[in-house]
Short mmCIF file of C-alpha atoms in Angstrom, two decimals:
data_model
loop_
_atom_site.label_atom_id
_atom_site.label_comp_id
_atom_site.label_asym_id
_atom_site.label_seq_id
_atom_site.Cartn_x
_atom_site.Cartn_y
_atom_site.Cartn_z
CA UNK A 1 33.58 -33.73 -42.63
CA UNK A 2 33.54 -36.26 -39.85
CA UNK A 3 35.00 -33.58 -37.55
CA UNK A 4 32.04 -31.31 -38.20
CA UNK A 5 29.59 -34.12 -37.44
CA UNK A 6 31.41 -35.00 -34.25
CA UNK A 7 31.41 -31.36 -33.24
CA UNK A 8 27.67 -31.08 -33.92
CA UNK A 9 27.04 -34.20 -31.87
CA UNK A 10 29.08 -32.79 -29.04
CA UNK A 11 26.72 -29.82 -28.91
CA UNK A 12 23.40 -31.47 -29.67
CA UNK A 13 23.85 -34.51 -27.45
CA UNK A 14 23.96 -32.48 -24.20
CA UNK A 15 21.07 -30.35 -25.47
CA UNK A 16 19.01 -33.43 -26.01
CA UNK A 17 19.88 -34.69 -22.50
CA UNK A 18 18.74 -31.37 -21.04
CA UNK A 19 15.70 -31.37 -23.32
CA UNK A 20 14.70 -34.81 -22.06
CA UNK A 21 15.12 -33.67 -18.49
CA UNK A 22 12.97 -30.57 -19.02
CA UNK A 23 10.36 -32.73 -20.69
CA UNK A 24 10.00 -35.32 -17.94
CA UNK A 25 6.99 -35.27 -15.64
CA UNK A 26 8.96 -34.65 -12.46
CA UNK A 27 10.67 -31.58 -13.91
CA UNK A 28 7.40 -30.27 -15.29
CA UNK A 29 5.78 -30.63 -11.85
CA UNK A 30 8.73 -28.91 -10.25
CA UNK A 31 8.51 -25.99 -12.71
CA UNK A 32 4.75 -25.73 -12.13
CA UNK A 33 5.30 -25.60 -8.38
CA UNK A 34 8.04 -22.98 -8.71
CA UNK A 35 5.76 -20.91 -10.94
CA UNK A 36 2.89 -21.07 -8.46
CA UNK A 37 5.23 -20.30 -5.52
CA UNK A 38 6.72 -17.34 -7.37
CA UNK A 39 3.30 -15.85 -8.03
CA UNK A 40 2.27 -16.36 -4.40
CA UNK A 41 5.55 -14.84 -3.18
CA UNK A 42 5.09 -11.85 -5.45
CA UNK A 43 1.56 -11.19 -4.19
CA UNK A 44 2.70 -11.46 -0.57
CA UNK A 45 5.72 -9.26 -1.28
CA UNK A 46 3.66 -6.46 -2.84
CA UNK A 47 0.76 -6.62 -0.41
CA UNK A 48 3.10 -6.53 2.61
CA UNK A 49 5.53 -3.98 1.21
CA UNK A 50 5.33 -0.87 3.37
CA UNK A 51 7.64 0.91 0.94
CA UNK A 52 4.89 1.28 -1.65
CA UNK A 53 3.52 4.78 -1.27
CA UNK A 54 0.51 6.16 -3.13
CA UNK A 55 1.29 8.17 -6.29
CA UNK A 56 0.31 11.59 -4.97
CA UNK A 57 1.96 13.73 -7.62
CA UNK A 58 0.53 14.27 -11.12
CA UNK A 59 3.86 13.41 -12.78
CA UNK A 60 3.84 10.02 -11.04
CA UNK A 61 0.37 9.30 -12.38
CA UNK A 62 0.90 10.48 -15.98
CA UNK A 63 0.84 7.92 -18.78
CA UNK A 64 -0.86 5.21 -16.74
CA UNK A 65 1.34 5.73 -13.64
CA UNK A 66 4.46 5.05 -15.76
CA UNK A 67 7.00 6.97 -13.62
CA UNK A 68 5.56 5.60 -10.38
CA UNK A 69 5.65 2.01 -11.66
CA UNK A 70 9.15 2.41 -13.02
CA UNK A 71 10.38 3.84 -9.75
CA UNK A 72 8.88 0.90 -7.86
CA UNK A 73 10.37 -1.58 -10.33
CA UNK A 74 13.87 -0.15 -9.86
CA UNK A 75 13.72 0.15 -6.09
CA UNK A 76 11.74 -2.92 -5.07
CA UNK A 77 10.39 -5.21 -7.78
CA UNK A 78 13.61 -5.86 -9.74
CA UNK A 79 15.63 -6.91 -6.66
CA UNK A 80 12.75 -9.20 -5.66
CA UNK A 81 12.65 -10.79 -9.11
CA UNK A 82 16.45 -11.15 -9.25
CA UNK A 83 16.36 -13.09 -6.00
CA UNK A 84 13.49 -15.19 -7.32
CA UNK A 85 15.44 -15.98 -10.51
CA UNK A 86 18.53 -16.95 -8.53
CA UNK A 87 16.49 -19.32 -6.37
CA UNK A 88 14.75 -20.97 -9.32
CA UNK A 89 17.91 -21.42 -11.40
CA UNK A 90 19.73 -22.84 -8.37
CA UNK A 91 16.98 -25.31 -7.53
CA UNK A 92 16.52 -26.50 -11.11
CA UNK A 93 20.26 -26.81 -11.73
CA UNK A 94 20.59 -28.92 -8.59
CA UNK A 95 17.64 -31.04 -9.71
CA UNK A 96 19.26 -31.60 -13.10
CA UNK A 97 22.54 -32.61 -11.44
CA UNK A 98 20.67 -35.17 -9.36
CA UNK A 99 19.14 -36.56 -12.56
CA UNK A 100 22.27 -36.47 -14.74
CA UNK A 101 25.55 -35.88 -13.00
CA UNK A 102 27.75 -34.06 -15.49
CA UNK A 103 29.36 -30.83 -14.36
CA UNK A 104 30.32 -29.90 -17.91
CA UNK A 105 26.66 -29.31 -18.69
CA UNK A 106 26.15 -26.73 -15.91
CA UNK A 107 26.49 -23.72 -18.18
CA UNK A 108 24.19 -25.14 -20.84
CA UNK A 109 21.62 -26.13 -18.19
CA UNK A 110 21.80 -22.71 -16.62
CA UNK A 111 21.25 -20.99 -19.98
CA UNK A 112 18.34 -23.20 -20.92
CA UNK A 113 16.64 -22.72 -17.56
CA UNK A 114 17.04 -18.97 -17.94
CA UNK A 115 15.58 -19.05 -21.43
CA UNK A 116 12.89 -21.71 -21.19
CA UNK A 117 11.75 -21.41 -17.57
CA UNK A 118 12.67 -18.03 -16.14
CA UNK A 119 12.00 -15.77 -19.13
CA UNK A 120 8.33 -16.73 -19.59
CA UNK A 121 7.83 -16.78 -15.82
CA UNK A 122 9.34 -13.29 -15.49
CA UNK A 123 6.84 -11.99 -18.06
CA UNK A 124 3.98 -13.46 -16.01
CA UNK A 125 5.35 -12.06 -12.75
CA UNK A 126 5.77 -8.58 -14.20
CA UNK A 127 2.25 -8.66 -15.63
CA UNK A 128 0.86 -9.72 -12.26
CA UNK A 129 2.89 -7.06 -10.46
CA UNK A 130 1.49 -4.42 -12.79
CA UNK A 131 -2.09 -5.49 -12.05
CA UNK A 132 -1.45 -5.42 -8.28
CA UNK A 133 0.38 -2.09 -8.34
CA UNK A 134 -2.22 -0.33 -10.47
CA UNK A 135 -5.04 -1.61 -8.27
CA UNK A 136 -3.14 -0.41 -5.20
CA UNK A 137 -2.56 3.05 -6.69
CA UNK A 138 -6.15 3.51 -7.83
CA UNK A 139 -7.55 2.31 -4.53
CA UNK A 140 -5.37 4.71 -2.58
CA UNK A 141 -6.41 7.63 -4.78
CA UNK A 142 -10.06 6.73 -4.25
CA UNK A 143 -9.58 6.58 -0.47
CA UNK A 144 -7.69 9.89 -0.41
CA UNK A 145 -10.56 11.53 -2.29
CA UNK A 146 -13.21 9.95 -0.06
CA UNK A 147 -11.22 10.95 3.00
CA UNK A 148 -11.01 14.57 1.93
CA UNK A 149 -14.57 15.03 0.67
CA UNK A 150 -16.65 12.48 2.62
CA UNK A 151 -15.37 10.60 5.62
CA UNK A 152 -14.73 7.45 7.58
CA UNK A 153 -18.19 6.08 6.89
CA UNK A 154 -17.37 5.07 3.33
CA UNK A 155 -15.05 2.16 2.60
CA UNK A 156 -13.16 1.47 -0.60
CA UNK A 157 -13.22 -1.94 -2.27
CA UNK A 158 -11.09 -3.46 -5.02
CA UNK A 159 -10.93 -1.42 -8.23
CA UNK A 160 -12.20 -2.90 -11.46
CA UNK A 161 -10.63 -2.00 -14.79
CA UNK A 162 -12.86 -0.59 -17.53
CA UNK A 163 -12.10 0.31 -21.14
CA UNK A 164 -11.34 3.91 -20.25
CA UNK A 165 -10.16 3.71 -16.65
CA UNK A 166 -11.36 2.31 -13.35
CA UNK A 167 -14.45 1.82 -11.25
CA UNK A 168 -13.98 1.60 -7.50
CA UNK A 169 -16.82 0.11 -5.43
CA UNK A 170 -17.65 1.89 -2.17
CA UNK A 171 -19.37 0.42 0.87
CA UNK A 172 -21.08 1.90 3.91
CA UNK A 173 -19.09 1.10 7.02
CA UNK A 174 -22.07 0.84 9.34
CA UNK A 175 -24.08 -1.59 7.24
CA UNK A 176 -21.64 -3.04 4.74
CA UNK A 177 -24.08 -2.09 1.97
CA UNK A 178 -22.85 -0.83 -1.41
CA UNK A 179 -22.63 2.96 -1.68
CA UNK A 180 -22.04 3.28 -5.40
CA UNK A 181 -18.90 3.33 -7.49
CA UNK A 182 -16.27 5.97 -8.04
CA UNK A 183 -15.06 6.41 -11.63
CA UNK A 184 -11.39 7.23 -12.29
CA UNK A 185 -9.54 7.69 -15.56
CA UNK A 186 -6.27 5.99 -16.59
CA UNK A 187 -4.29 8.65 -14.71
CA UNK A 188 -6.26 8.11 -11.51
CA UNK A 189 -8.22 11.36 -11.79
CA UNK A 190 -11.64 11.17 -10.14
CA UNK A 191 -14.27 11.70 -12.83
CA UNK A 192 -17.08 13.00 -10.64
CA UNK A 193 -17.44 16.12 -8.52
CA UNK A 194 -17.93 15.78 -4.75
CA UNK A 195 -21.34 17.49 -5.08
CA UNK A 196 -22.52 15.12 -7.82
CA UNK A 197 -21.26 12.10 -5.89
CA UNK A 198 -22.97 13.30 -2.72
CA UNK A 199 -26.18 13.57 -4.67
CA UNK A 200 -25.77 9.99 -5.90
CA UNK A 201 -25.45 8.77 -2.30
CA UNK A 202 -28.93 9.99 -1.39
CA UNK B 1 6.89 11.87 23.62
CA UNK B 2 3.77 13.54 24.94
CA UNK B 3 2.79 12.47 28.45
CA UNK B 4 -0.60 12.26 30.10
CA UNK B 5 -2.55 12.20 26.88
CA UNK B 6 -6.13 11.00 27.53
CA UNK B 7 -7.50 7.77 26.11
CA UNK B 8 -10.83 8.60 24.52
CA UNK B 9 -13.14 6.11 22.83
CA UNK B 10 -15.32 6.92 19.86
CA UNK B 11 -19.05 6.16 20.06
CA UNK B 12 -19.95 2.57 19.35
CA UNK B 13 -21.11 2.07 15.76
CA UNK B 14 -20.54 5.71 14.84
CA UNK B 15 -18.03 7.31 12.49
CA UNK B 16 -16.97 9.96 15.01
CA UNK B 17 -13.27 9.09 15.29
CA UNK B 18 -12.20 12.60 14.27
CA UNK B 19 -14.45 14.34 16.84
CA UNK B 20 -13.18 11.86 19.46
CA UNK B 21 -9.59 12.66 18.46
CA UNK B 22 -10.26 16.40 18.71
CA UNK B 23 -12.00 15.88 22.06
CA UNK B 24 -8.89 14.12 23.37
CA UNK B 25 -6.63 16.92 22.14
CA UNK B 26 -8.85 19.56 23.74
CA UNK B 27 -8.91 17.62 27.04
CA UNK B 28 -5.12 17.34 26.96
CA UNK B 29 -5.08 21.13 26.55
CA UNK B 30 -7.33 21.44 29.62
CA UNK B 31 -10.50 22.27 27.69
CA UNK B 32 -13.46 20.16 28.79
CA UNK B 33 -16.49 22.24 27.90
CA UNK B 34 -17.12 20.74 24.45
CA UNK B 35 -19.28 17.63 24.27
CA UNK B 36 -18.65 14.98 21.62
CA UNK B 37 -21.89 16.01 19.92
CA UNK B 38 -20.80 19.64 19.87
CA UNK B 39 -17.40 18.74 18.41
CA UNK B 40 -19.06 16.51 15.80
CA UNK B 41 -21.24 19.47 14.81
CA UNK B 42 -18.17 21.72 14.60
CA UNK B 43 -16.47 19.07 12.41
CA UNK B 44 -19.63 19.10 10.22
CA UNK B 45 -20.02 15.38 10.63
CA UNK B 46 -22.56 13.68 8.34
CA UNK B 47 -23.82 10.15 7.83
CA UNK B 48 -20.56 9.47 5.92
CA UNK B 49 -18.37 10.67 8.79
CA UNK B 50 -16.16 13.77 8.72
CA UNK B 51 -14.92 15.04 5.37
CA UNK B 52 -11.42 16.27 6.17
CA UNK B 53 -11.71 19.59 4.30
CA UNK B 54 -15.09 20.42 5.88
CA UNK B 55 -13.90 19.41 9.34
CA UNK B 56 -10.82 21.65 9.14
CA UNK B 57 -12.97 24.56 7.98
CA UNK B 58 -15.38 24.03 10.87
CA UNK B 59 -12.64 23.63 13.46
CA UNK B 60 -10.96 26.85 12.28
CA UNK B 61 -14.11 28.75 13.25
CA UNK B 62 -13.64 27.73 16.90
CA UNK B 63 -9.98 26.88 17.45
CA UNK B 64 -6.47 27.70 16.37
CA UNK B 65 -5.93 25.02 13.73
CA UNK B 66 -2.66 24.31 11.99
CA UNK B 67 -2.87 21.93 9.05
CA UNK B 68 0.22 20.22 7.65
CA UNK B 69 0.96 21.52 4.15
CA UNK B 70 0.81 18.95 1.34
CA UNK B 71 4.32 17.71 0.69
CA UNK B 72 6.35 14.60 -0.03
CA UNK B 73 6.41 11.63 2.34
CA UNK B 74 9.75 12.41 3.99
CA UNK B 75 8.85 16.06 4.62
CA UNK B 76 5.52 15.01 6.12
CA UNK B 77 7.26 12.57 8.47
CA UNK B 78 9.80 15.25 9.47
CA UNK B 79 6.99 17.73 10.15
CA UNK B 80 5.20 15.14 12.27
CA UNK B 81 8.36 14.39 14.21
CA UNK B 82 8.98 18.10 14.85
CA UNK B 83 5.40 18.63 16.05
CA UNK B 84 5.20 15.74 18.52
CA UNK B 85 8.81 15.36 19.63
CA UNK B 86 10.19 18.91 19.50
CA UNK B 87 7.07 21.05 20.01
CA UNK B 88 5.25 18.40 22.07
CA UNK B 89 1.95 18.93 20.33
CA UNK B 90 -0.40 15.99 19.65
CA UNK B 91 -1.29 15.67 15.97
CA UNK B 92 -4.57 14.31 14.62
CA UNK B 93 -3.98 12.35 11.43
CA UNK B 94 -6.12 10.17 9.23
CA UNK B 95 -4.74 6.73 8.43
CA UNK B 96 -6.07 3.88 6.30
CA UNK B 97 -7.45 0.82 8.07
CA UNK B 98 -8.82 -2.40 6.58
CA UNK B 99 -11.87 -4.31 7.81
CA UNK B 100 -12.39 -8.07 7.83
CA UNK B 101 -13.83 -7.95 4.30
CA UNK B 102 -10.69 -6.23 3.00
CA UNK B 103 -12.33 -2.86 2.35
CA UNK B 104 -10.22 0.13 3.42
CA UNK B 105 -11.41 3.17 5.34
CA UNK B 106 -10.01 6.43 6.65
CA UNK B 107 -9.62 6.57 10.42
CA UNK B 108 -8.58 9.47 12.65
CA UNK B 109 -5.99 8.86 15.38
CA UNK B 110 -3.78 11.14 17.49
CA UNK B 111 0.00 10.80 17.21
CA UNK B 112 1.78 11.44 20.51
CA UNK B 113 5.34 10.26 19.94
CA UNK B 114 8.10 8.42 18.12
CA UNK B 115 9.47 5.42 20.03
CA UNK B 116 13.25 5.22 19.41
CA UNK B 117 12.48 7.06 16.16
CA UNK B 118 11.42 3.71 14.69
CA UNK B 119 7.84 3.36 15.83
CA UNK B 120 4.97 5.79 15.94
CA UNK B 121 2.81 5.82 19.05
CA UNK B 122 -0.76 7.01 18.75
CA UNK B 123 -4.05 7.07 20.55
CA UNK B 124 -6.63 5.10 18.59
CA UNK B 125 -10.17 6.22 19.45
CA UNK B 126 -11.73 3.02 18.05
CA UNK B 127 -10.73 0.99 21.12
CA UNK B 128 -9.66 4.11 23.05
CA UNK B 129 -6.18 2.64 23.50
CA UNK B 130 -2.52 3.16 22.66
CA UNK B 131 -1.18 1.67 19.48
CA UNK B 132 2.24 1.61 17.84
CA UNK B 133 3.21 1.00 14.25
CA UNK B 134 6.65 0.72 12.66
CA UNK B 135 7.60 3.99 11.01
CA UNK B 136 7.33 2.70 7.41
CA UNK B 137 3.96 1.05 8.01
CA UNK B 138 2.60 4.18 9.66
CA UNK B 139 3.89 6.40 6.83
CA UNK B 140 2.22 4.15 4.27
CA UNK B 141 -1.13 4.07 6.06
CA UNK B 142 -1.05 7.80 6.69
CA UNK B 143 -0.41 8.58 3.02
CA UNK B 144 -3.06 6.07 1.94
CA UNK B 145 -5.50 7.96 4.13
CA UNK B 146 -4.61 11.20 2.32
CA UNK B 147 -1.58 12.40 4.30
CA UNK B 148 -3.90 14.68 6.29
CA UNK B 149 -2.74 16.04 9.66
CA UNK B 150 -3.69 18.88 11.93
CA UNK B 151 -2.83 20.48 15.22
CA UNK B 152 -5.72 21.90 17.24
CA UNK B 153 -5.12 24.50 19.92
CA UNK B 154 -7.89 26.00 22.06
#
């Protein structure tokens, strides 16, 4: 019996050391900073990524741009997130070592950081990436439509999500005044004819 | 790379970048009898600028116009390369540009060459100057603007 208790203590004691470390104010601040930095990095990565191309084909846009988003995730987003995870786990493991120098805990620390820090952060990063990617796609589709049917005098602002799709605000280049909104559905199809939209501009 | 291409500036405060681009192409071809106003009329320019489909239709009535067929990004870039580097024909394209407020617009420019195959060189009628963009950045902005491109011959 005593062997079982000793064995349990061997496992739970390190866990409680790691738990205490994760719970201290310095670690919490560090995790908060890493979270904020990761979100900022992600936004910069996506907004500066010249490899994102507009979803021009219907199959890319079907089912809420599913194929297009998946393709981007495989090619660009997943490698970015993997690098982010590596950096965070490395930094936090090193911070733990500075706080409690015991190499035998490395594996347990690594696993807990993955589970308690990275996993929820990854969910947030993927959600944010989805918002940015969809807005990019919808905005491009609006500009392509404006470019084909109207011209350089109308600018395209940031799309806003609605219950059934998107609304994209347009502005007049010369004056900066609003020029109406362009409605799109979930697949990025423009829901107004060029003639009807022209009429609305008058 | 196309040599001796003219630098033409669009009218201040106007949305006549496409007519200015066409004017430059016509001048490069030795045709000087069309005024900017006349080309803008041919391009069916309105208060909103030049709708690409209307402009192509109008230009076809006066010139030999070859429009790039809609295709994937790589094919479009290959077609552009062939036109400017192999056939030495300037190509008017519409790219996306952002203003200080972050709104994006279409903007017509004329591609005249690939620098070391890694950068695209074009005449930008907004300042009436040469510009270069890395290949990937150009491809992205071109496709954002609709992937439109045309060759105009007198």
